[in-house]
Backbone as ProteinMPNN parsed JSONL, in Angstrom:
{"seq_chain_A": "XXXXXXXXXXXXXXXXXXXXXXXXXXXXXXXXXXXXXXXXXXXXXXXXXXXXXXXXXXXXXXXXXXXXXXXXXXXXXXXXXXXXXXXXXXXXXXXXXXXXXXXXXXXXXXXXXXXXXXXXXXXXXXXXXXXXXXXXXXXXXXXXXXXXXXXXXXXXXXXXXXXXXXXXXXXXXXXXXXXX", "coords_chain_A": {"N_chain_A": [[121.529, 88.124, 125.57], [119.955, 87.833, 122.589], [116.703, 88.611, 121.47], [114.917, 88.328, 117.987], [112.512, 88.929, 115.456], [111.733, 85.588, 114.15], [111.171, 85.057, 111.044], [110.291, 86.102, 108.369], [108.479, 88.901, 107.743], [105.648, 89.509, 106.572], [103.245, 92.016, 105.19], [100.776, 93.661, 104.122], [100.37, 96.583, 101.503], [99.016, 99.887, 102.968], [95.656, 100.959, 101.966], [95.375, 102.28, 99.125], [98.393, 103.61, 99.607], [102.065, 103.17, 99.338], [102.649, 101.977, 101.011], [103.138, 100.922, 104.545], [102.187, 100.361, 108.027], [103.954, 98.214, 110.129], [104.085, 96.068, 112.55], [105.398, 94.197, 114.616], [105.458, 91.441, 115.296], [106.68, 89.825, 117.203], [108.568, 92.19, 119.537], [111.828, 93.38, 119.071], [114.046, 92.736, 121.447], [116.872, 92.571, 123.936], [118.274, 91.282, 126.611], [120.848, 90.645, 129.247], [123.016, 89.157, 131.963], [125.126, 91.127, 132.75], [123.911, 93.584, 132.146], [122.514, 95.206, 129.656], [123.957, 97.57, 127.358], [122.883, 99.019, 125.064], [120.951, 98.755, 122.393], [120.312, 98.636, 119.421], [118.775, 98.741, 116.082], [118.941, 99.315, 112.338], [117.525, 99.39, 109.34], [117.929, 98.362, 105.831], [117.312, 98.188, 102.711], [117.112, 101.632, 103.336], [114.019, 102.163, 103.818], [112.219, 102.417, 105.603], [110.679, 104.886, 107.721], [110.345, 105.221, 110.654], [111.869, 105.633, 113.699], [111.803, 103.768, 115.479], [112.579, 100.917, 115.549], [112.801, 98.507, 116.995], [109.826, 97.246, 117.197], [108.507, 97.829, 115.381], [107.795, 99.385, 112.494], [107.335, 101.855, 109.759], [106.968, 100.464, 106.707], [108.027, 100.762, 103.418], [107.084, 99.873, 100.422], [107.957, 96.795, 98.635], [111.517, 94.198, 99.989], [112.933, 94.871, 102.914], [115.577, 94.823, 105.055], [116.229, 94.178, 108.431], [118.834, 94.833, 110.623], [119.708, 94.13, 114.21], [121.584, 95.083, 116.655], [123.104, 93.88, 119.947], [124.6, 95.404, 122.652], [126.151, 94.72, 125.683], [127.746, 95.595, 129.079], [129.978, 94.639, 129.265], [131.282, 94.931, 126.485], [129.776, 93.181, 124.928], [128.648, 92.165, 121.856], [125.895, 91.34, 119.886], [123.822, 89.702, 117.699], [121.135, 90.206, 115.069], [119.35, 89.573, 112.575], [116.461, 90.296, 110.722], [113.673, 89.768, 107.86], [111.448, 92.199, 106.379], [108.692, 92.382, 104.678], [106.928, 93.946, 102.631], [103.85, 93.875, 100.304], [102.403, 95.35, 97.519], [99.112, 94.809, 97.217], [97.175, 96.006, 95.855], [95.303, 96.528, 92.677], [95.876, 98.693, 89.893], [93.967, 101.93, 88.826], [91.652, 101.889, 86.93], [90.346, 104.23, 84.782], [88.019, 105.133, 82.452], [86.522, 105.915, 78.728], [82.609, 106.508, 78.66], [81.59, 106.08, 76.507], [82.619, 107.205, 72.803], [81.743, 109.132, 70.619], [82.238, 108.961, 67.148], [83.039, 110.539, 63.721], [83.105, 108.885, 60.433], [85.832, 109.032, 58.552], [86.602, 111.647, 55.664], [85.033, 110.588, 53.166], [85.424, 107.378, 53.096], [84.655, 104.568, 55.242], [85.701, 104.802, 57.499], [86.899, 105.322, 60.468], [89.575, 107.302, 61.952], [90.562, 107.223, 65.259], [91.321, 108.799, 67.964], [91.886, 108.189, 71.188], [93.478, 107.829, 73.521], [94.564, 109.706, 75.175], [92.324, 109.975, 77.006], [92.017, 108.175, 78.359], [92.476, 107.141, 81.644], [95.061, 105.774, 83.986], [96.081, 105.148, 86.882], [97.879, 104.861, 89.885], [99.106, 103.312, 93.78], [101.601, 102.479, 93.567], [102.44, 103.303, 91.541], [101.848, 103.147, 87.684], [103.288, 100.896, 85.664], [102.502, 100.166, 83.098], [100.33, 100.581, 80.44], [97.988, 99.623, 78.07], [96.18, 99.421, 75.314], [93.623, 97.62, 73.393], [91.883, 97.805, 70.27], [94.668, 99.621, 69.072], [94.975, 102.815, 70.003], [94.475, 105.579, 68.073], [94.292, 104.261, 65.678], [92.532, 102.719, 62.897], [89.277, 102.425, 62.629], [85.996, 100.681, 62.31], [82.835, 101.481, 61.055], [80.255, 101.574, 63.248], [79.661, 99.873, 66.248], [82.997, 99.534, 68.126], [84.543, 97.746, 70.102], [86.736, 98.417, 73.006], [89.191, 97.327, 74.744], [90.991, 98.194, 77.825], [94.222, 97.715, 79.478], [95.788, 98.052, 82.242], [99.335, 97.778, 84.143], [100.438, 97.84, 87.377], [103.438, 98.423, 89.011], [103.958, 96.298, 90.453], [102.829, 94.27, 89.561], [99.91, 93.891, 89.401], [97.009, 94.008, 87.976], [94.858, 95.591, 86.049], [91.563, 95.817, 84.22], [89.525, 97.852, 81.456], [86.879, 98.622, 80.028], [85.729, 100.215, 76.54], [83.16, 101.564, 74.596], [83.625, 102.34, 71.014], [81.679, 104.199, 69.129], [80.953, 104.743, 65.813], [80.023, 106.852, 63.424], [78.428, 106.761, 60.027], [79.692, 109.393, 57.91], [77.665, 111.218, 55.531], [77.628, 111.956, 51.888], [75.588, 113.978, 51.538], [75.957, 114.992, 53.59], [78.354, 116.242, 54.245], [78.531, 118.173, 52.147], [76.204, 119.652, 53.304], [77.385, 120.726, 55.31], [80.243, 122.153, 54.633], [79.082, 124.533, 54.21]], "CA_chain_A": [[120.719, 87.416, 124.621], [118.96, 88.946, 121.866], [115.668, 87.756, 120.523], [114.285, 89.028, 117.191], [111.405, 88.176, 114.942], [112.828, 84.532, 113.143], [110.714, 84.778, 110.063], [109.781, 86.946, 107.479], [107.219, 89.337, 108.505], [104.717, 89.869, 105.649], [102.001, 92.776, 105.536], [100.182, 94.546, 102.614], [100.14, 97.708, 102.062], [97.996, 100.338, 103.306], [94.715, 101.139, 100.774], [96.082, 103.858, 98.623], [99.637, 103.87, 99.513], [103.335, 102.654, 98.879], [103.937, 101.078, 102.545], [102.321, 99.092, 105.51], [102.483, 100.29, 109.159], [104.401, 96.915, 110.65], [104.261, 95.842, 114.464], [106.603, 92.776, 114.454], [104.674, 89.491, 116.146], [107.36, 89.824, 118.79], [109.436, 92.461, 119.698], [112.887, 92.648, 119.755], [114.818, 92.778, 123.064], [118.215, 92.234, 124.597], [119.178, 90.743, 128.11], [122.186, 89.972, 130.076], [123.513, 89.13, 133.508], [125.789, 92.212, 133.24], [123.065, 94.901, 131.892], [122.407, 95.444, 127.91], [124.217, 99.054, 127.292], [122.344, 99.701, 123.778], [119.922, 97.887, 121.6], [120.294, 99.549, 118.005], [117.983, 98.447, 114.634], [118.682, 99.349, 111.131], [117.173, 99.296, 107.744], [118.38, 98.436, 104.774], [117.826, 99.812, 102.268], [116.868, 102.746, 104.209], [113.195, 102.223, 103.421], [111.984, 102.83, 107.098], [110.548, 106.594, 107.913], [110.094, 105.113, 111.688], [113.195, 105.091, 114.466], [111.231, 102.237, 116.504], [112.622, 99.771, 114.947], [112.473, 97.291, 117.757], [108.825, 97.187, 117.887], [107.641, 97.792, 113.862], [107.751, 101.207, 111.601], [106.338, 102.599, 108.533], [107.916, 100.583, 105.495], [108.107, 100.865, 102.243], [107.194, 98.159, 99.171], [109.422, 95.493, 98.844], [111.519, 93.156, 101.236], [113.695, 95.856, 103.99], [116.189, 93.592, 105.878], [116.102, 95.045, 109.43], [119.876, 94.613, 111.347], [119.541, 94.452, 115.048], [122.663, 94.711, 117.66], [122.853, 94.708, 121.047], [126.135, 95.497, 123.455], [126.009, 94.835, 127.232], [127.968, 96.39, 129.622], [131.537, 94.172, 129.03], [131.399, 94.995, 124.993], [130.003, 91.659, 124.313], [127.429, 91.884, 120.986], [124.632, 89.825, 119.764], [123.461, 90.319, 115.957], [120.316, 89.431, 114.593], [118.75, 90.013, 111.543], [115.157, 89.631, 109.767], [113.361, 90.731, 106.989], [109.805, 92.755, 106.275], [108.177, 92.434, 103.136], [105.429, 94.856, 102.107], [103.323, 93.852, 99.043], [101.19, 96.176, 96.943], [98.021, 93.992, 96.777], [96.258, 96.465, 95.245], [95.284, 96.921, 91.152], [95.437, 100.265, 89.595], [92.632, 102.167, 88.755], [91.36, 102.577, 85.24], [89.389, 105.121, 84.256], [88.126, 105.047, 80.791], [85.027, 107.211, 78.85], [81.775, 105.561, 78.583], [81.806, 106.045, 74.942], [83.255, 108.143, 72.167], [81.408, 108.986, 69.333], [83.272, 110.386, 66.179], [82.255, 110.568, 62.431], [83.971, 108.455, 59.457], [87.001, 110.112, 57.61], [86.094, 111.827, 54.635], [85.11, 109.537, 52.153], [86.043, 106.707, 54.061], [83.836, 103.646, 56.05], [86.661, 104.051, 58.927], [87.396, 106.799, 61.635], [90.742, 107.29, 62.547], [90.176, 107.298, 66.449], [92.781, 108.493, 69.149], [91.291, 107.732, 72.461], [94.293, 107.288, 74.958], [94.668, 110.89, 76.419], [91.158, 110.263, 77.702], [92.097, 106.887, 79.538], [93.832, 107.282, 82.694], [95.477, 104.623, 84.956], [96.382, 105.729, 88.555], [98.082, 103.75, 90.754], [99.65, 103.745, 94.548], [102.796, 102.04, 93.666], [103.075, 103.819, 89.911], [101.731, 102.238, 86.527], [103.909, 100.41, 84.646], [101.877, 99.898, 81.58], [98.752, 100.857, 80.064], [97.58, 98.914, 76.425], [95.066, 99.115, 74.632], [93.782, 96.772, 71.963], [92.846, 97.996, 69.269], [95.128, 100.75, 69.952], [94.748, 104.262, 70.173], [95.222, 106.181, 66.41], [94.049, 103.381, 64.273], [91.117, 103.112, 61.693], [87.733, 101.762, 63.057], [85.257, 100.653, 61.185], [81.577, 101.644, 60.757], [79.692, 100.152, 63.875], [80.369, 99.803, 67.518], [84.335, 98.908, 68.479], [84.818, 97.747, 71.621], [88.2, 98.536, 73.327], [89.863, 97.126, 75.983], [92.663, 98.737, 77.818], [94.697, 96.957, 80.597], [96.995, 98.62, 83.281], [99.844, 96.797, 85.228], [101.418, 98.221, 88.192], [104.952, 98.184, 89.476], [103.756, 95.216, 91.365], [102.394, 93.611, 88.296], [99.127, 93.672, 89.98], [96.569, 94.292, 86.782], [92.939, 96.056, 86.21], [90.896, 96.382, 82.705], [88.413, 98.443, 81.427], [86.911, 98.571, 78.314], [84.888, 101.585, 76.187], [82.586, 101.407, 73.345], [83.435, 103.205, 70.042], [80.544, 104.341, 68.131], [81.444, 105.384, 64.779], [78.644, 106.911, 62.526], [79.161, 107.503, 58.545], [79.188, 110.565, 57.318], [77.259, 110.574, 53.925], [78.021, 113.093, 50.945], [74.85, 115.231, 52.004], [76.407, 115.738, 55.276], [79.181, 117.158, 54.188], [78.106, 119.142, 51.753], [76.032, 121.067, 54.205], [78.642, 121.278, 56.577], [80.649, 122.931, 54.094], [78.343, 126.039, 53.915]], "C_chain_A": [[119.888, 88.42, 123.843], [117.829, 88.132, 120.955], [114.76, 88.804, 119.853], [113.314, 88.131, 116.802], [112.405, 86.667, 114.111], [112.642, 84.408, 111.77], [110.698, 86.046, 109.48], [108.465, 87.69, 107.995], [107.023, 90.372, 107.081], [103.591, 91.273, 105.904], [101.701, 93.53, 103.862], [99.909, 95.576, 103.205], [99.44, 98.547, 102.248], [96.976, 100.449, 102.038], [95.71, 102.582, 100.396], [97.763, 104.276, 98.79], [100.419, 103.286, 99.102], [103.921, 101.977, 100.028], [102.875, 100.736, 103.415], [103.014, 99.995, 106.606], [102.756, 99.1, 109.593], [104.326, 96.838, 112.104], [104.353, 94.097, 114.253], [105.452, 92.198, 115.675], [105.543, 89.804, 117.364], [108.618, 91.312, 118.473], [110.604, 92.592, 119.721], [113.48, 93.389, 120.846], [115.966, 92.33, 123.385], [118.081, 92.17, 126.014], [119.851, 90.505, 128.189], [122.587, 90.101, 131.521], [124.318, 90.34, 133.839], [125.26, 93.585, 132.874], [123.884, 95.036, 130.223], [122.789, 96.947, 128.232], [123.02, 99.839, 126.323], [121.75, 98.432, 122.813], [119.602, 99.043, 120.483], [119.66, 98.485, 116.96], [118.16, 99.334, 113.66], [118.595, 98.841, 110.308], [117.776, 99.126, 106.582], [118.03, 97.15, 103.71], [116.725, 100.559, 103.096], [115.419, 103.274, 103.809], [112.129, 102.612, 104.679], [111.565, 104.42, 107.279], [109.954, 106.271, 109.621], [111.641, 104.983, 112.396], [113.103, 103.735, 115.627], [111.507, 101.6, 116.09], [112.852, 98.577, 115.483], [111.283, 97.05, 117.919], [107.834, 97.141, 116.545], [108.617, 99.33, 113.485], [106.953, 101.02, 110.475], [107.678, 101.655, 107.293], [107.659, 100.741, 104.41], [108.1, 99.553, 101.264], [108.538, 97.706, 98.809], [110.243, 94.851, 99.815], [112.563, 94.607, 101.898], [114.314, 94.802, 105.171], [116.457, 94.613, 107.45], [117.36, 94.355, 110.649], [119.768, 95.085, 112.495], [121.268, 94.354, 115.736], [122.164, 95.705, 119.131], [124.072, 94.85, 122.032], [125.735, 95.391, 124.735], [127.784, 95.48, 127.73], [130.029, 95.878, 129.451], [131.766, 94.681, 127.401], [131.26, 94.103, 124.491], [128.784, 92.298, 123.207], [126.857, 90.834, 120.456], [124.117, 90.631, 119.007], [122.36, 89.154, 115.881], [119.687, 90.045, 113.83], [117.129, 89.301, 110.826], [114.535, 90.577, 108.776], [112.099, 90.798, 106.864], [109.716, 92.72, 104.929], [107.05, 92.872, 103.377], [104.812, 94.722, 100.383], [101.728, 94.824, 98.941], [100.02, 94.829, 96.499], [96.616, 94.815, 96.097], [96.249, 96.755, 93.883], [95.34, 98.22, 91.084], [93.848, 100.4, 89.276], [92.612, 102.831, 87.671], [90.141, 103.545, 84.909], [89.249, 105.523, 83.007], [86.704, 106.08, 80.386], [84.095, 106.279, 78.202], [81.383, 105.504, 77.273], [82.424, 106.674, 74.314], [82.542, 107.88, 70.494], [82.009, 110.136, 68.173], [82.364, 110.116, 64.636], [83.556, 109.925, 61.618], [85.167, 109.374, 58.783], [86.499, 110.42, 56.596], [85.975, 110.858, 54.117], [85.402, 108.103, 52.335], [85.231, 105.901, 54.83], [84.435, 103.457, 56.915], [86.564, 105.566, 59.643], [88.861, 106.641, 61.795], [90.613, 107.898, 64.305], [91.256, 107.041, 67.397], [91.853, 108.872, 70.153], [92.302, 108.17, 73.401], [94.489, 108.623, 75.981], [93.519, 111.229, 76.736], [90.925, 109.099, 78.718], [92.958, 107.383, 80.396], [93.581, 105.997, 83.602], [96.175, 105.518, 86.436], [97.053, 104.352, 89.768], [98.674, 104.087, 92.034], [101.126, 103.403, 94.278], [103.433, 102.294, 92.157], [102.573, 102.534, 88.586], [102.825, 101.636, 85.724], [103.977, 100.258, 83.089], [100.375, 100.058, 81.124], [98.918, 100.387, 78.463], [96.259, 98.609, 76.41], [94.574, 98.623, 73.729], [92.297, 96.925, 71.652], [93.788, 99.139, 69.855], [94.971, 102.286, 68.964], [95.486, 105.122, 68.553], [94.927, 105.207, 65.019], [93.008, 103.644, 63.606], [90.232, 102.092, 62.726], [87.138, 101.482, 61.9], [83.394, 101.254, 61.232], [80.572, 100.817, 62.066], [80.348, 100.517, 65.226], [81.412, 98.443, 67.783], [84.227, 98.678, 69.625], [86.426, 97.733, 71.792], [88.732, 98.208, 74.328], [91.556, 97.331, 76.576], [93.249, 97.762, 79.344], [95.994, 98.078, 81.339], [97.983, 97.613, 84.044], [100.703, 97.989, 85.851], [103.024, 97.462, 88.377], [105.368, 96.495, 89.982], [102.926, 94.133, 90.824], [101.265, 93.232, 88.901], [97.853, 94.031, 88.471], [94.609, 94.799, 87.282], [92.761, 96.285, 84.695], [89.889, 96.916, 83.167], [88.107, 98.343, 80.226], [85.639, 100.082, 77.98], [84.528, 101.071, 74.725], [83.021, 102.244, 72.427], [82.319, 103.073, 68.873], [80.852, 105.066, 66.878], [80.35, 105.413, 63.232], [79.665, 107.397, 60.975], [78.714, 108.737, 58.318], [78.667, 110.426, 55.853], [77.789, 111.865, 53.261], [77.112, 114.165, 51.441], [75.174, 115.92, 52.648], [77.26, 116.77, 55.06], [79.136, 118.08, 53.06], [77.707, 120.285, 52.465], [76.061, 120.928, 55.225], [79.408, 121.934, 56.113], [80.209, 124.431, 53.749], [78.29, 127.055, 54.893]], "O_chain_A": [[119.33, 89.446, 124.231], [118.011, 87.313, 120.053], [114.112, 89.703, 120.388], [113.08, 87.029, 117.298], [113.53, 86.789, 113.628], [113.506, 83.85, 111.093], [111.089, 87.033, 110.104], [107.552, 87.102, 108.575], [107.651, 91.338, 106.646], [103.176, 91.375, 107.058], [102.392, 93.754, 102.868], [99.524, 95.86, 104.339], [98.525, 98.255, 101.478], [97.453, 100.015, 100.989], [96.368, 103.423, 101.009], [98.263, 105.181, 98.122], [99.979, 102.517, 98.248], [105.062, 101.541, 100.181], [101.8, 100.294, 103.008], [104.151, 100.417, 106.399], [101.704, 98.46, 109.573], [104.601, 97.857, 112.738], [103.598, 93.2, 113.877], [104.894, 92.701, 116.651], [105.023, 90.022, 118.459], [109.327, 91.419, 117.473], [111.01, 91.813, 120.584], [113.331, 94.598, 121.024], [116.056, 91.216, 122.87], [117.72, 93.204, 126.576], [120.217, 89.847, 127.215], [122.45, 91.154, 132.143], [124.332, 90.712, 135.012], [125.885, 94.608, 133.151], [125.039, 94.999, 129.8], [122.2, 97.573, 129.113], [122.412, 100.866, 126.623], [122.265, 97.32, 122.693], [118.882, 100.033, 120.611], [120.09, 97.335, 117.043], [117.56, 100.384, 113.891], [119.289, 97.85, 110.08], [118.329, 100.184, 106.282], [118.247, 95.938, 103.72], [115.642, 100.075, 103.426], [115.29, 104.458, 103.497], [111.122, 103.224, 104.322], [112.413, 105.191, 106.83], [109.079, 107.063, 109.97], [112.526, 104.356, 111.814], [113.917, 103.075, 116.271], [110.482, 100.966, 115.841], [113.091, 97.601, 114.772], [111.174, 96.462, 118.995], [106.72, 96.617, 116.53], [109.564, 99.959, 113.956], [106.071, 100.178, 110.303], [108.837, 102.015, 107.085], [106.453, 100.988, 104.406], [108.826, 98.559, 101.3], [109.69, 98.134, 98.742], [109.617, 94.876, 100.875], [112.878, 95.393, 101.004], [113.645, 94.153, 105.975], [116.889, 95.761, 107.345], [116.982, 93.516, 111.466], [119.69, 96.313, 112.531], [122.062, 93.55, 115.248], [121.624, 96.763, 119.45], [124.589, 93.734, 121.986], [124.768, 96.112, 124.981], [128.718, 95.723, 126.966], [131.005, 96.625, 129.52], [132.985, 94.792, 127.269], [132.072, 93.716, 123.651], [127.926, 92.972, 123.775], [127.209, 89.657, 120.525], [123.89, 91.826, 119.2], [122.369, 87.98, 116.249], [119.317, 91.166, 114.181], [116.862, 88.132, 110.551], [114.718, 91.794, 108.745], [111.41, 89.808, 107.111], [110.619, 93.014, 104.146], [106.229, 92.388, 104.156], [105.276, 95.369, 99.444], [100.705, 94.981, 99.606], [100.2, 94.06, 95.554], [95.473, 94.397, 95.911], [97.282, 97.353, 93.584], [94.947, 98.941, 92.002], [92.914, 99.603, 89.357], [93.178, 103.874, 87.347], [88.976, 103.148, 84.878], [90.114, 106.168, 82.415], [86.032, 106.749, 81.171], [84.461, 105.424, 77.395], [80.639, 104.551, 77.042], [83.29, 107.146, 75.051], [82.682, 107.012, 69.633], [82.178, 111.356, 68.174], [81.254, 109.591, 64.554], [84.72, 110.214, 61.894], [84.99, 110.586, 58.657], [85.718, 109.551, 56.21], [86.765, 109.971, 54.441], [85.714, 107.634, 51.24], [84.713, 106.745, 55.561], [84.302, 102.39, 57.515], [86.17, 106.643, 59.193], [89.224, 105.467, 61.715], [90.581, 109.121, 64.447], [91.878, 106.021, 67.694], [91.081, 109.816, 69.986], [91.894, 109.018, 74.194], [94.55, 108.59, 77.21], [93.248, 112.424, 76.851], [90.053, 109.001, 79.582], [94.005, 107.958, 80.1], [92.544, 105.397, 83.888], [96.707, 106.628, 86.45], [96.604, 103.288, 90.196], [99.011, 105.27, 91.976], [101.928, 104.147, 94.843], [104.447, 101.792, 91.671], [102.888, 101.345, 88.599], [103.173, 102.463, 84.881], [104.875, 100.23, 82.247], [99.425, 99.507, 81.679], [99.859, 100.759, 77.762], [95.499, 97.915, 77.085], [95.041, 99.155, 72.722], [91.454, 96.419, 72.393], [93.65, 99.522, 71.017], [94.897, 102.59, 67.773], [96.653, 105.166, 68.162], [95.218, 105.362, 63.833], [92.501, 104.765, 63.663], [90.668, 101.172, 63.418], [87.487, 101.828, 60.771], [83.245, 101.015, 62.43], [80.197, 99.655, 61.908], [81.321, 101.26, 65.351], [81.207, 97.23, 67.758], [83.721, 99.563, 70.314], [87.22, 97.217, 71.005], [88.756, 99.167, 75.1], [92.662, 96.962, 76.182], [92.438, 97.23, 80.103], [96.889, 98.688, 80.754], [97.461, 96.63, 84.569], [101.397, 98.812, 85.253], [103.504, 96.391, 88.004], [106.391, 95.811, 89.945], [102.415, 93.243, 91.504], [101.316, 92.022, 89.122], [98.628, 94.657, 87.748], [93.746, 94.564, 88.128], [93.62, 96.833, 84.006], [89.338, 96.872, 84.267], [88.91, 98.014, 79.353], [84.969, 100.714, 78.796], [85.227, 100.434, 73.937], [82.88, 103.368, 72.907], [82.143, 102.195, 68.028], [81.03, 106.267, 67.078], [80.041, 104.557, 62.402], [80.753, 107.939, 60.78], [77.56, 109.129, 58.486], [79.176, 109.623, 55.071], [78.321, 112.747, 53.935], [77.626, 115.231, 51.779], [74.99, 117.137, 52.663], [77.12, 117.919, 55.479], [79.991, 118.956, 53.185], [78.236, 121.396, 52.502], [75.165, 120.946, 56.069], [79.751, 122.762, 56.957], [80.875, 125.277, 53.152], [77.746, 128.129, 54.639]]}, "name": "protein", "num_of_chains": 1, "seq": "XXXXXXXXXXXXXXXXXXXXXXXXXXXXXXXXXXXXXXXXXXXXXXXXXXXXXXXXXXXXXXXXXXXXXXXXXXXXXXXXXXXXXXXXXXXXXXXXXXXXXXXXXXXXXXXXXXXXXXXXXXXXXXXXXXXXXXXXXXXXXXXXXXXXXXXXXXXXXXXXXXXXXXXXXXXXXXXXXXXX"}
């Protein structure tokens, strides 16, 4: 007889990482009246970096179907299969700059304002997407912009941030004597 887990065995994954230490609700195990030879578990897909795999391991995000067999001592087997699911429950992490102040374009009541290689997104399970609206390279206007950028992970898990743009005019004086 071979008894595995029957359900789905859920866990989130560690803070900061891509996987979940698991320890299965029950064990699995093989008995028989004529003595179990071998009790083998694999992974697949081969997301596992543990060989315990009657007892838990280390997996990896997403579902890992975990194939048990066991042989007793005549060559009789007994198959049982269940699956682990590891979800990233964690958002990325946005890091944006607490302002950015630039000066109008020549002549001009706008800035042209590229921002984005000063936002960063970070994630354990990899960003997917970072947007920003307005976005990054456009004209501003005269006045504080506000910007809000959004991240989604792999695991479409989401975080915003947002950053003020302060955008002063330059007048003719200015640049005059700045030109000198």
């Amino acid at each position: 007889m071979l008894a595995a887990p029957s359900a789905t065995i859920t866990a989130a994954a560690a803070s900061g990482q891509a996987y979940a230490d698991v320890t299965y609700p029950t064990p699995v195990t093989a008995t028989d009246i004529v003595g179990v030879t071998s009790l083998i578990c694999v992974a697949t897909p081969s997301s596992v970096t543990s060989s315990a795999l009657t007892v838990g391991g280390r997996f990896r995000g997403g579902t890992t179907t975990v194939n048990c067999a066991a042989k007793d001592a005549q060559g009789n087997e007994a198959l049982a299969s269940f699956a682990v699911t590891v979800e990233d429950q964690e958002p990325p992490t946005l890091s944006v700059p607490a302002s950015i102040s630039v000066n109008t374009d020549a002549g001009r009541n706008v800035a042209t304002v590229s921002y984005l290689s000063q936002v960063i997104a970070t994630d354990n399970v990899g960003v997917a997407s970072l947007v920003c609206t307005p976005p990054s390279g456009g004209a501003f206007p005269v006045g504080t912009s506000t910007v809000t950028c959004t991240a989604t992970d792999t695991a479409a898990a989401g975080s915003d941030g947002t950053v003020a743009m302060d955008l002063t005019r330059v007048s003719r004086a200015m640049m005059k004597s700045s030109a000198l």
